Amino acid sequence: MNHPSDNQSRGDSHRGGNDAVIGVALRRSLVAFGAIGAVALGAWWLTRDDGPEAVEEQVLVAPERLDTAGVPEPPALPFTETAAAAGVSFVHANGAVGDRLLPETMGGGLAFFDPDGDGDPDLLLVNSSAWPWDAEAAATMALYLNDGTGRFEEAPAGTGLDTPLYGMGVAVADFDADGQTDIFVTAVGRNRLFRNLGNGRFADVTAAAGVGGGDADWSTCAAWLDHDRDGDLDLFVCNYVGWSRDIDFEVDYRMTGIGRAYGPPTNFAGTFNVLFENLGDGTFADVSEAAGVRVVNPATGEAAGKALAVLPMDLDGDGWQDLVVANDTVRNFVFMNQGDGRFVEDGVALGIAFDNAGHATGAMGIDGGLDPQRDERIIAIANFANEMTSFYVAGTQSVVFTDEAVISGVGPASRSVLSFGLFFFDVDLDGRLDLFQANGHVENQINAVQPSQRYEQRPQLFWNCGDGCPRQFVPVAQDAMGDLGEPVAGRGAAYADIDGDGDLDIAVTQPGRAVRLYRNDQATSHRWLRVRLEGRGGNREALGAVARLRWSGGVQERAVMPTRSYLAQVEPVLTFGLGADGRAEELEIRWPDGAMSTHAAPATGGEWLVAQPTGAGE
């Protein structure tokens, strides 16, 4: 159910110049009037009764279109699906046998990371499993090792990762600072922490570390970050809803002509997120209460969150990692880091709790970044069908965001799909952040009652046409995306340069189906620079570092934060596109401990390792 916002009207004080303020305000007013009808018609899904009535669809009227004069056409951005050819044969198991239990349609975690330290991104695919009450054999996750050319070989049996669990998402980091990346897996039931022992072996250290959670928990996303800047990595874990098989059958969501169906989370209780502080000796302490990340519904006194994704991001530029949490059908959270181990939840005041109509959305995946051309921070949140992808914008001198889904160009094209994994990346290496989202409905028979919807839906690419365009993001046509334009039941999505050619490739998971691996075959001949940061102390992978590249085309900014999208981890290497003939000039780095360093960039591009200088941050 949507919750109305008590937000006050927000101005555009973060934009400079009276003319710019008036122009933007006028555009937003026109868009708002056009969008009211669409929002009212689209809100039926989240506000409907959970009874057995079939849906009588109404014709959705698109919001008023912005002037497209002067908007350039996106270049051809073809991708080739290569999973089988690349040696990735993984098929996700979700245990579905017809009971339509909610977790069955929600899974599909994945991570690009380098557990063997050879410099190539390997691929971990999180599996769910048969349910304990079924006779089928339990499934386990799979690790595929990259040979550096985009070909993978599954790690042999005996890695220690073959622990049966009903897995959901994953977060990877070197939590013990031994130089090897470890793995935390979220699940329905107890979560797992696997310590990387080297030589392809992992040990389950969950019990000793104290991060397993409860047997009845359903955890989704997770993130490693140094929230208190003490030099080691802490762990934030998102929990979804209070779920059990018995509760699911009691809710008994049905659709006429189908019978039991995968229902919304509205009839399940909310949950609390958990923050584990790293004690530096391999153990963690639950500091959620003291840190202020347990959010209570003031009307009921119960847990308020239903979290599916989290984005650690420094929203106010003070050097401390804040947390934006995407909640499904209840307001999103924004935890502002106070710099003393505490957070204050302020999503309503900061404009991220609700969409541009003041409604809570069916929020799934999340990502954010900086648009230097417009001097704005941007955050995108993937939403349910008949809801636009939220596109929050704030000037760098403000922390108050406005949902500019329609103005950005993302809104109208995203409203008809149900989106999960979502991330910003520079798909064509032109120096600007583009947007990708993986789509797919939760109900595999939705078309029987809702003709406009399909279980399998096409992924979407939104090309950033740069400053000066009437709308910043332009949907890339299906026939210009190659295999990426084919429908899938998309869930988790992540990126990495799997074949060493500089551009970013994509993996997308599907519940109960094979993973898709898309090789980026764009042929713009644009130059690029990839940067790998090496931190000091207990944060060797420099998680939370921010790198600003000055180049001949202006400024780009990237943050080292693998946690983004939905249940996913992207590679930690930073990719800067340089366009047709751009030159990198200088890299300024704010390290996770707040230390600053400046480095002359290599003129030749390629991949560059930058270690935190001795003395910086000490």
Coordinates of C-alpha atoms in Angstrom, one line a residue:
M1 CA 0.0 0.0 0.0
N2 CA 1.3 3.5 -0.8
H3 CA 1.8 5.9 2.0
P4 CA 1.2 9.6 1.3
S5 CA 4.2 11.9 1.8
D6 CA 4.2 14.7 4.3
N7 CA 7.0 16.3 2.3
Q8 CA 6.7 20.1 1.9
S9 CA 7.1 21.5 -1.6
R10 CA 10.7 21.7 -2.5
G11 CA 12.3 24.6 -4.5
D12 CA 15.1 24.5 -6.9
S13 CA 17.6 26.4 -4.8
H14 CA 20.3 23.9 -5.6
R15 CA 20.4 25.2 -9.2
G16 CA 22.2 28.4 -10.0
G17 CA 20.7 31.5 -11.7
N18 CA 17.1 32.8 -11.6
D19 CA 16.5 32.0 -15.2
A20 CA 17.5 28.4 -14.7
V21 CA 15.3 28.2 -11.7
I22 CA 12.3 29.6 -13.5
G23 CA 12.9 27.4 -16.5
V24 CA 13.2 24.2 -14.5
A25 CA 10.2 25.0 -12.4
L26 CA 8.1 25.6 -15.4
R27 CA 9.1 22.3 -17.0
R28 CA 8.4 20.5 -13.8
S29 CA 5.0 22.0 -13.4
L30 CA 4.0 21.0 -16.9
V31 CA 5.3 17.5 -16.4
A32 CA 3.5 17.2 -13.1
F33 CA 0.1 18.0 -14.6
G34 CA 0.7 15.5 -17.3
A35 CA 1.9 12.8 -14.9
I36 CA -1.0 13.1 -12.4
G37 CA -3.3 11.0 -14.6
A38 CA -0.6 8.3 -15.2
V39 CA 0.2 8.0 -11.5
A40 CA -3.4 7.7 -10.6
L41 CA -4.0 5.0 -13.2
G42 CA -0.8 3.2 -12.4
A43 CA -1.2 3.1 -8.6
W44 CA -3.9 0.4 -8.7
W45 CA -1.3 -2.4 -8.4
L46 CA 0.0 -1.3 -5.1
T47 CA -3.3 -0.2 -3.6
R48 CA -5.4 -3.0 -4.8
D49 CA -7.2 -5.4 -2.5
D50 CA -5.5 -8.8 -2.3
G51 CA -8.6 -10.7 -3.3
P52 CA -9.3 -13.1 -6.1
E53 CA -10.7 -10.5 -8.6
A54 CA -9.0 -10.4 -12.0
V55 CA -7.6 -7.0 -13.1
E56 CA -9.7 -5.0 -15.5
E57 CA -7.0 -3.0 -17.2
Q58 CA -7.4 0.7 -18.1
V59 CA -5.7 2.4 -20.9
L60 CA -2.7 4.3 -19.4
V61 CA -2.2 7.8 -20.8
A62 CA 1.4 8.7 -21.1
P63 CA 2.7 11.8 -19.4
E64 CA 3.1 14.9 -21.5
R65 CA 6.1 14.4 -23.8
L66 CA 9.0 16.8 -23.6
D67 CA 10.3 18.5 -26.7
T68 CA 12.7 16.1 -28.4
A69 CA 14.1 18.6 -30.9
G70 CA 17.8 18.6 -30.8
V71 CA 18.1 15.3 -29.0
P72 CA 20.7 13.2 -30.8
E73 CA 20.1 9.5 -31.6
P74 CA 22.0 7.1 -29.4
P75 CA 24.9 5.2 -31.2
A76 CA 24.4 1.5 -31.9
L77 CA 25.2 -0.3 -28.6
P78 CA 25.1 -4.0 -29.5
F79 CA 25.6 -6.7 -26.9
T80 CA 26.1 -10.4 -27.6
E81 CA 24.8 -13.1 -25.2
T82 CA 27.7 -15.4 -24.5
A83 CA 27.0 -17.4 -21.3
A84 CA 27.1 -20.8 -23.0
A85 CA 30.0 -20.0 -25.3
A86 CA 31.9 -18.4 -22.4
G87 CA 31.5 -21.6 -20.3
V88 CA 28.9 -20.3 -17.8
S89 CA 26.2 -23.0 -17.6
F90 CA 24.6 -21.9 -14.3
V91 CA 20.9 -22.4 -13.9
H92 CA 19.3 -20.8 -10.8
A93 CA 17.2 -23.1 -8.6
N94 CA 14.3 -21.6 -6.8
G95 CA 12.5 -24.7 -5.5
A96 CA 9.2 -23.7 -7.2
V97 CA 6.8 -26.7 -7.5
G98 CA 3.5 -24.7 -7.8
D99 CA 3.0 -23.3 -4.3
R100 CA 3.9 -19.8 -5.4
L101 CA 6.0 -18.9 -2.3
L102 CA 7.2 -15.3 -2.5
P103 CA 11.0 -15.9 -2.2
E104 CA 10.8 -18.1 -5.3
T105 CA 10.4 -15.1 -7.6
M106 CA 12.8 -12.7 -5.8
G107 CA 16.2 -14.4 -6.0
G108 CA 19.2 -14.2 -8.2
G109 CA 22.2 -12.6 -6.6
L110 CA 25.6 -12.3 -8.3
A111 CA 29.0 -10.7 -8.0
F112 CA 31.9 -9.8 -10.2
F113 CA 35.1 -9.8 -8.1
D114 CA 38.6 -11.2 -8.1
P115 CA 38.9 -13.9 -5.4
D116 CA 42.0 -15.5 -6.9
G117 CA 43.9 -12.2 -7.2
D118 CA 44.9 -12.6 -10.9
G119 CA 43.4 -9.2 -12.0
D120 CA 40.5 -10.6 -13.9
P121 CA 36.8 -10.3 -12.8
D122 CA 35.4 -13.7 -11.9
L123 CA 31.7 -14.4 -11.5
L124 CA 29.9 -15.7 -8.4
L125 CA 26.3 -16.8 -8.9
V126 CA 24.1 -17.2 -5.7
N127 CA 21.7 -20.1 -5.8
S128 CA 18.5 -20.6 -3.9
S129 CA 17.5 -24.2 -3.5
A130 CA 14.8 -26.8 -3.1
W131 CA 12.7 -26.1 0.0
P132 CA 13.6 -28.3 3.0
W133 CA 10.2 -30.0 2.9
D134 CA 10.8 -31.2 -0.7
A135 CA 12.7 -34.2 -1.7
E136 CA 14.8 -32.6 -4.4
A137 CA 18.6 -32.3 -3.9
A138 CA 19.8 -29.0 -2.5
A139 CA 21.5 -26.6 -4.9
T140 CA 24.6 -24.6 -4.2
M141 CA 26.1 -21.4 -5.5
A142 CA 28.7 -21.5 -8.3
L143 CA 32.0 -19.7 -8.8
Y144 CA 33.2 -19.2 -12.4
L145 CA 36.9 -18.2 -12.9
N146 CA 37.8 -15.9 -15.8
D147 CA 40.9 -16.6 -17.9
G148 CA 41.1 -12.9 -18.8
T149 CA 39.5 -13.2 -22.2
G150 CA 35.9 -13.5 -21.1
R151 CA 36.0 -17.3 -21.0
F152 CA 35.1 -18.9 -17.7
E153 CA 35.7 -22.3 -16.0
E154 CA 33.6 -23.3 -13.0
A155 CA 35.7 -23.7 -9.8
P156 CA 36.1 -27.4 -8.9
A157 CA 34.2 -29.1 -6.1
G158 CA 35.7 -28.6 -2.7
T159 CA 35.9 -24.8 -2.6
G160 CA 33.9 -24.7 0.6
L161 CA 31.2 -22.7 -1.1
D162 CA 29.0 -25.7 -1.6
T163 CA 26.9 -25.0 1.5
P164 CA 23.2 -25.5 0.9
L165 CA 21.1 -22.5 1.7
Y166 CA 18.2 -20.6 0.2
G167 CA 20.5 -17.8 -1.0
M168 CA 19.4 -14.4 -2.2
G169 CA 22.1 -11.7 -2.5
V170 CA 25.9 -11.2 -1.9
A171 CA 28.4 -8.7 -0.7
V172 CA 32.2 -9.2 -1.3
A173 CA 35.1 -7.6 0.5
D174 CA 38.4 -8.3 2.2
F175 CA 36.9 -8.0 5.7
D176 CA 40.0 -9.3 7.5
A177 CA 42.6 -7.3 5.4
D178 CA 44.6 -10.4 4.5
G179 CA 44.7 -9.5 0.8
Q180 CA 42.0 -11.9 -0.3
T181 CA 38.3 -11.1 -1.0
D182 CA 35.8 -12.8 1.2
I183 CA 32.1 -13.5 0.5
F184 CA 28.9 -12.7 2.5
V185 CA 25.7 -14.4 1.2
T186 CA 22.2 -13.3 2.3
A187 CA 19.4 -15.9 2.5
V188 CA 16.0 -16.9 3.6
G189 CA 17.1 -18.2 7.0
R190 CA 20.7 -17.7 8.3
N191 CA 23.2 -15.8 6.2
R192 CA 26.7 -17.0 5.6
L193 CA 30.2 -15.5 5.7
F194 CA 32.9 -17.3 3.8
R195 CA 36.5 -16.4 4.5
N196 CA 38.9 -16.6 1.5
L197 CA 41.7 -18.9 2.5
G198 CA 43.5 -18.6 -0.8
N199 CA 44.3 -21.4 -3.3
G200 CA 40.6 -21.6 -4.3
R201 CA 39.4 -22.5 -0.8
F202 CA 36.8 -20.8 1.5
A203 CA 35.8 -21.4 5.1
D204 CA 32.4 -20.8 6.6
V205 CA 33.2 -18.5 9.6
T206 CA 29.6 -17.3 10.1
A207 CA 29.2 -18.6 13.7
A208 CA 32.5 -17.3 14.9
A209 CA 32.0 -13.9 13.2
G210 CA 28.5 -13.6 14.6
V211 CA 26.8 -12.3 11.4
G212 CA 24.4 -15.1 10.6
G213 CA 21.2 -13.4 11.7
G214 CA 18.1 -15.4 12.7
D215 CA 16.7 -18.6 11.4
A216 CA 13.4 -16.8 10.5
D217 CA 15.0 -13.8 8.8
W218 CA 14.8 -13.1 5.1
S219 CA 17.8 -11.0 4.2
T220 CA 18.2 -9.5 0.7
C221 CA 20.9 -6.9 0.0
A222 CA 24.1 -6.2 2.0
A223 CA 27.1 -3.9 1.9
W224 CA 30.6 -3.7 3.3
L225 CA 31.6 -0.2 4.3
D226 CA 33.7 1.6 6.9
H227 CA 30.8 3.5 8.5
D228 CA 32.8 4.8 11.4
R229 CA 36.1 5.4 9.6
D230 CA 38.1 3.3 12.1
G231 CA 40.0 1.6 9.3
D232 CA 38.1 -1.7 9.0
L233 CA 35.0 -2.8 7.1
D234 CA 31.6 -3.1 8.8
L235 CA 28.6 -4.9 7.4
F236 CA 25.1 -3.5 6.7
V237 CA 22.4 -6.2 6.1
C238 CA 19.0 -5.4 4.7
N239 CA 16.0 -7.6 5.7
Y240 CA 12.8 -7.8 3.6
V241 CA 9.6 -9.0 5.3
G242 CA 8.6 -11.3 8.1
W243 CA 7.9 -14.4 6.0
S244 CA 7.3 -18.1 6.5
R245 CA 5.6 -20.8 4.4
D246 CA 2.7 -20.8 6.9
I247 CA 2.2 -17.0 6.6
D248 CA 2.4 -17.2 2.8
F249 CA -0.4 -19.8 2.7
E250 CA -2.4 -17.8 5.2
V251 CA -2.1 -14.7 3.1
D252 CA -3.1 -16.9 0.1
Y253 CA -2.9 -14.4 -2.6
R254 CA -4.9 -15.5 -5.7
M255 CA -5.8 -14.3 -9.2
T256 CA -8.9 -15.5 -11.0
G257 CA -8.0 -18.1 -13.7
I258 CA -4.6 -18.7 -12.1
G259 CA -5.2 -19.7 -8.5
R260 CA -2.4 -19.0 -6.0
A261 CA -0.1 -16.3 -7.2
Y262 CA 3.0 -14.4 -6.1
G263 CA 1.6 -11.6 -4.1
P264 CA 2.9 -8.2 -2.9
P265 CA 4.6 -7.7 0.4
T266 CA 1.8 -5.6 1.8
N267 CA 0.4 -8.4 3.9
F268 CA 3.7 -9.3 5.5
A269 CA 5.2 -7.5 8.5
G270 CA 8.1 -5.2 8.1
T271 CA 11.6 -5.9 9.4
F272 CA 14.7 -4.2 10.8
N273 CA 18.0 -3.8 9.0
V274 CA 21.2 -4.7 10.9
L275 CA 24.5 -3.0 11.2
F276 CA 27.4 -5.2 12.3
E277 CA 30.6 -3.4 13.5
N278 CA 33.9 -5.0 12.7
L279 CA 35.8 -5.5 16.0
G280 CA 39.0 -6.2 14.2
D281 CA 39.5 -9.7 15.5
G282 CA 37.3 -11.6 13.0
T283 CA 34.1 -11.0 15.0
F284 CA 31.3 -8.4 14.7
A285 CA 28.9 -6.7 17.1
D286 CA 25.3 -5.8 16.3
V287 CA 25.2 -2.0 16.8
S288 CA 21.9 -1.4 15.0
E289 CA 20.1 0.1 17.9
A290 CA 22.9 2.5 19.0
A291 CA 23.6 3.4 15.4
G292 CA 20.0 4.4 14.7
V293 CA 19.2 2.1 11.7
R294 CA 16.2 0.4 13.4
V295 CA 13.3 2.3 12.0
V296 CA 9.9 2.0 13.7
N297 CA 6.5 2.8 12.3
P298 CA 5.2 5.4 14.8
A299 CA 1.6 4.4 14.2
T300 CA 2.2 0.7 15.1
G301 CA 5.4 0.6 17.0
E302 CA 6.5 -2.2 14.6
A303 CA 9.4 -2.4 12.2
A304 CA 8.9 0.0 9.2
G305 CA 11.3 -1.4 6.6
K306 CA 10.9 -3.8 3.7
A307 CA 14.3 -3.5 2.2
L308 CA 15.5 -4.9 -1.1
A309 CA 18.5 -2.7 -2.0
V310 CA 21.0 -0.4 -0.3
L311 CA 23.4 2.2 -1.7
P312 CA 26.3 3.5 0.4
M313 CA 27.0 7.0 -0.9
D314 CA 28.3 10.2 0.6
L315 CA 25.3 12.4 -0.1
D316 CA 26.5 15.6 1.5
G317 CA 30.2 15.5 0.6
D318 CA 31.4 15.4 4.2
G319 CA 33.5 12.2 3.6
W320 CA 31.3 9.9 5.6
Q321 CA 29.3 7.1 4.0
D322 CA 25.5 7.6 4.1
L323 CA 23.0 4.8 3.3
V324 CA 20.0 4.9 1.0
V325 CA 17.7 2.0 1.4
A326 CA 15.1 1.0 -1.3
N327 CA 12.0 -0.3 0.5
D328 CA 9.2 -2.3 -1.3
T329 CA 5.8 -0.5 -0.9
V330 CA 6.9 1.5 2.1
R331 CA 8.9 4.7 2.2
N332 CA 12.6 4.6 1.3
F333 CA 15.1 5.3 4.0
V334 CA 18.1 7.7 4.0
F335 CA 20.5 7.2 6.8
M336 CA 22.7 10.3 7.2
N337 CA 26.0 9.5 8.8
Q338 CA 26.7 11.7 11.8
G339 CA 30.4 10.9 12.0
D340 CA 30.2 9.5 15.5
G341 CA 29.0 6.0 14.7
R342 CA 25.3 7.1 14.5
F343 CA 22.9 7.6 11.6
V344 CA 19.8 9.8 11.4
E345 CA 17.0 8.6 9.1
D346 CA 15.8 11.6 7.1
G347 CA 14.4 10.2 3.8
V348 CA 11.2 12.3 3.9
A349 CA 12.9 15.6 4.4
L350 CA 15.6 14.8 1.8
G351 CA 13.0 14.0 -0.8
I352 CA 13.9 10.3 -1.4
A353 CA 11.3 8.6 0.7
F354 CA 8.5 8.9 -2.0
D355 CA 8.1 9.4 -5.7
N356 CA 7.2 12.6 -7.4
A357 CA 3.5 12.1 -6.6
G358 CA 4.2 11.5 -2.9
H359 CA 3.7 7.8 -3.0
A360 CA 5.8 4.9 -1.7
T361 CA 6.8 2.6 -4.6
G362 CA 7.6 -1.0 -5.1
A363 CA 11.3 -0.2 -4.9
M364 CA 13.7 -2.9 -6.1
G365 CA 17.3 -2.0 -7.2
I366 CA 19.2 1.2 -6.7
D367 CA 22.3 3.1 -7.9
G368 CA 23.7 6.6 -7.7
G369 CA 26.5 8.8 -8.9
L370 CA 27.6 12.3 -9.8
D371 CA 26.8 14.2 -13.0
P372 CA 29.6 16.8 -13.1
Q373 CA 28.3 18.5 -16.3
R374 CA 25.1 19.5 -14.4
D375 CA 26.8 19.6 -11.0
E376 CA 24.2 17.2 -9.6
R377 CA 24.0 14.0 -7.5
I378 CA 21.7 11.5 -9.0
I379 CA 20.0 8.4 -7.6
A380 CA 17.8 6.0 -9.5
I381 CA 15.5 3.4 -8.0
A382 CA 13.9 0.6 -10.0
N383 CA 10.2 0.2 -9.3
F384 CA 7.2 -2.0 -9.9
A385 CA 5.1 -2.2 -13.1
N386 CA 3.0 0.9 -13.8
E387 CA 5.5 3.0 -11.8
M388 CA 8.2 5.0 -13.3
T389 CA 11.8 4.4 -12.3
S390 CA 12.5 7.0 -9.7
F391 CA 15.2 9.5 -10.7
Y392 CA 16.2 11.7 -7.8
V393 CA 18.4 14.8 -8.4
A394 CA 20.1 17.2 -6.0
G395 CA 22.6 19.9 -6.6
T396 CA 26.0 19.3 -5.0
Q397 CA 25.4 22.2 -2.7
S398 CA 22.2 20.7 -1.4
V399 CA 21.1 17.4 0.1
V400 CA 17.4 17.8 -0.9
F401 CA 16.5 15.6 -3.9
T402 CA 13.6 16.0 -6.4
D403 CA 12.2 13.0 -8.4
E404 CA 12.8 14.1 -12.0
A405 CA 11.8 10.8 -13.6
V406 CA 9.9 12.5 -16.5
I407 CA 12.2 15.4 -17.0
S408 CA 15.3 13.1 -17.2
G409 CA 13.7 11.0 -20.0
V410 CA 13.8 7.8 -17.9
G411 CA 10.3 8.0 -16.6
P412 CA 7.9 7.5 -19.6
A413 CA 9.9 4.5 -21.0
S414 CA 10.2 2.8 -17.7
R415 CA 6.6 3.0 -16.5
S416 CA 5.3 -0.1 -18.4
V417 CA 7.9 -2.5 -17.1
L418 CA 8.8 -4.1 -13.7
S419 CA 12.4 -3.4 -12.9
F420 CA 14.8 -5.1 -10.6
G421 CA 18.6 -4.7 -11.2
L422 CA 19.7 -1.2 -12.2
F423 CA 23.0 0.6 -12.4
F424 CA 24.8 3.6 -13.9
F425 CA 27.8 2.9 -16.2
D426 CA 29.5 4.5 -19.2
V427 CA 28.3 2.0 -21.9
D428 CA 30.0 3.7 -24.8
L429 CA 33.0 5.2 -23.0
D430 CA 32.1 8.8 -24.0
G431 CA 32.7 10.1 -20.4
R432 CA 29.0 10.2 -19.4
L433 CA 27.0 7.9 -17.1
D434 CA 24.3 5.9 -18.9
L435 CA 21.6 3.8 -17.2
F436 CA 20.8 0.1 -17.5
Q437 CA 17.9 -1.8 -15.9
A438 CA 16.9 -5.4 -16.0
N439 CA 13.2 -6.0 -16.2
G440 CA 10.8 -8.9 -15.5
H441 CA 7.5 -9.5 -13.8
V442 CA 7.2 -11.4 -10.5
E443 CA 4.1 -13.4 -11.6
N444 CA 4.9 -15.8 -14.5
Q445 CA 1.3 -15.9 -15.6
I446 CA 0.6 -12.2 -15.3
N447 CA -0.4 -12.0 -19.0
A448 CA -3.5 -14.1 -18.4
V449 CA -5.0 -11.3 -16.3
Q450 CA -3.1 -8.3 -17.5
P451 CA -2.6 -8.3 -21.3
S452 CA -0.2 -5.4 -21.2
Q453 CA 2.3 -7.2 -18.9
R454 CA 4.6 -10.1 -19.6
Y455 CA 6.7 -12.2 -17.2
E456 CA 9.7 -11.8 -19.5
Q457 CA 10.5 -8.2 -20.4
R458 CA 13.2 -6.5 -22.4
P459 CA 16.1 -4.9 -20.5
Q460 CA 16.5 -1.2 -21.1
L461 CA 19.5 1.0 -21.9
F462 CA 19.2 4.8 -21.4
W463 CA 21.9 6.7 -23.2
N464 CA 23.1 9.9 -21.7
C465 CA 23.1 12.5 -24.4
G466 CA 24.9 15.1 -22.3
D467 CA 24.3 18.6 -21.2
G468 CA 22.1 20.8 -23.3
C469 CA 19.6 18.1 -24.3
P470 CA 15.9 18.7 -23.6
R471 CA 16.0 15.4 -21.8
Q472 CA 19.2 13.9 -20.6
F473 CA 18.6 10.2 -21.0
V474 CA 17.4 8.7 -24.3
P475 CA 16.1 5.1 -24.5
V476 CA 18.2 2.9 -26.9
A477 CA 16.1 1.1 -29.5
Q478 CA 15.7 -2.6 -29.1
D479 CA 17.3 -3.3 -32.5
A480 CA 20.3 -1.3 -31.5
M481 CA 21.1 -3.4 -28.4
G482 CA 21.6 -6.8 -30.1
D483 CA 20.9 -9.7 -27.8
L484 CA 20.3 -7.3 -24.9
G485 CA 17.0 -6.4 -26.5
E486 CA 15.6 -9.9 -26.0
P487 CA 13.1 -10.4 -23.1
V488 CA 14.2 -12.0 -19.9
A489 CA 12.8 -12.5 -16.4
G490 CA 15.5 -10.1 -15.1
R491 CA 16.5 -9.9 -11.4
G492 CA 20.1 -9.2 -10.3
A493 CA 22.3 -7.3 -12.7
A494 CA 26.0 -6.4 -12.5
Y495 CA 28.8 -5.2 -14.8
A496 CA 32.5 -5.8 -15.3
D497 CA 35.0 -5.7 -18.2
I498 CA 35.2 -9.5 -18.6
D499 CA 37.4 -9.6 -21.7
G500 CA 39.9 -6.8 -21.1
D501 CA 38.8 -4.5 -24.0
G502 CA 37.9 -1.6 -21.8
D503 CA 34.1 -1.5 -22.1
L504 CA 31.7 -2.9 -19.6
D505 CA 29.9 -6.2 -20.0
I506 CA 26.7 -7.2 -18.2
A507 CA 25.4 -10.3 -16.4
V508 CA 21.7 -10.7 -15.5
T509 CA 20.1 -13.4 -13.4
Q510 CA 16.7 -15.0 -13.7
P511 CA 14.8 -16.9 -11.0
G512 CA 14.7 -20.6 -11.8
R513 CA 16.4 -20.0 -15.1
A514 CA 19.9 -19.7 -16.8
V515 CA 22.0 -16.6 -16.2
R516 CA 22.6 -14.3 -19.2
L517 CA 26.1 -12.9 -19.9
Y518 CA 26.2 -10.0 -22.4
R519 CA 29.4 -9.0 -24.0
N520 CA 29.6 -5.3 -24.9
D521 CA 30.3 -5.1 -28.6
Q522 CA 30.0 -1.3 -29.0
A523 CA 32.3 -0.1 -31.8
T524 CA 32.8 3.6 -31.1
S525 CA 36.6 3.3 -30.8
H526 CA 36.4 5.6 -27.7
R527 CA 39.4 5.7 -25.4
W528 CA 39.3 4.7 -21.8
L529 CA 41.2 4.6 -18.5
R530 CA 40.5 2.0 -15.8
V531 CA 41.6 2.7 -12.2
R532 CA 42.1 0.1 -9.5
L533 CA 42.6 1.7 -6.0
E534 CA 44.5 0.0 -3.2
G535 CA 43.9 1.3 0.3
R536 CA 45.8 1.0 3.5
G537 CA 45.0 -0.7 6.8
G538 CA 41.9 -2.7 7.1
N539 CA 40.2 -1.4 3.9
R540 CA 42.7 -2.7 1.3
E541 CA 40.1 -2.5 -1.5
A542 CA 39.5 1.2 -0.7
L543 CA 35.7 0.8 -0.5
G544 CA 34.1 4.2 -0.2
A545 CA 37.0 6.0 -2.0
V546 CA 35.9 8.7 -4.5
A547 CA 38.1 9.4 -7.6
R548 CA 37.7 12.6 -9.6
L549 CA 39.3 12.5 -13.0
R550 CA 40.2 15.8 -14.8
W551 CA 40.4 15.2 -18.5
S552 CA 40.2 17.1 -21.7
G553 CA 36.4 16.8 -21.7
G554 CA 35.9 18.1 -18.2
V555 CA 35.5 16.1 -14.9
Q556 CA 34.3 12.6 -14.1
E557 CA 33.7 11.2 -10.7
R558 CA 33.4 7.5 -9.6
A559 CA 33.1 5.9 -6.2
V560 CA 34.6 2.5 -5.3
M561 CA 31.5 0.8 -4.1
P562 CA 30.6 -2.7 -5.5
T563 CA 27.2 -2.7 -3.7
R564 CA 24.6 -1.4 -6.2
S565 CA 21.8 -2.7 -8.3
Y566 CA 19.7 -5.6 -6.8
L567 CA 21.3 -8.4 -4.8
A568 CA 24.5 -7.7 -6.7
Q569 CA 28.1 -6.5 -6.7
V570 CA 29.8 -4.9 -9.6
E571 CA 33.6 -5.0 -10.1
P572 CA 35.5 -2.5 -7.9
V573 CA 37.7 -1.2 -10.8
L574 CA 36.7 2.3 -11.9
T575 CA 36.1 2.9 -15.7
F576 CA 36.5 6.4 -17.1
G577 CA 35.5 6.8 -20.8
L578 CA 37.6 9.4 -22.7
G579 CA 35.6 9.7 -25.9
A580 CA 37.1 9.7 -29.4
D581 CA 40.3 11.6 -28.6
G582 CA 40.1 12.6 -24.9
R583 CA 43.1 12.7 -22.6
A584 CA 43.2 12.0 -18.9
E585 CA 45.1 14.7 -17.0
E586 CA 44.9 14.4 -13.2
L587 CA 43.2 12.1 -10.7
E588 CA 42.2 13.4 -7.3
I589 CA 41.3 10.7 -4.7
R590 CA 39.5 11.1 -1.4
W591 CA 40.4 7.9 0.4
P592 CA 38.0 6.2 2.7
D593 CA 39.7 7.6 5.8
G594 CA 39.3 11.2 4.4
A595 CA 42.9 11.6 3.2
M596 CA 43.4 13.3 -0.1
S597 CA 46.0 12.6 -2.8
T598 CA 46.5 13.8 -6.4
H599 CA 48.2 11.9 -9.2
A600 CA 49.2 12.7 -12.8
A601 CA 47.2 10.4 -15.1
P602 CA 48.9 8.2 -17.6
A603 CA 48.7 9.6 -21.2
T604 CA 48.2 6.2 -22.7
G605 CA 45.0 5.1 -20.9
G606 CA 44.7 1.4 -20.1
E607 CA 44.5 0.1 -16.6
W608 CA 46.2 1.9 -13.7
L609 CA 46.8 0.8 -10.2
V610 CA 46.9 3.6 -7.6
A611 CA 48.0 2.8 -4.1
Q612 CA 47.2 5.1 -1.2
P613 CA 50.5 7.0 -0.6
T614 CA 52.4 6.4 2.6
G615 CA 51.4 9.0 5.2
A616 CA 48.1 9.8 3.5
G617 CA 45.5 9.2 6.2
E618 CA 48.0 8.1 8.9

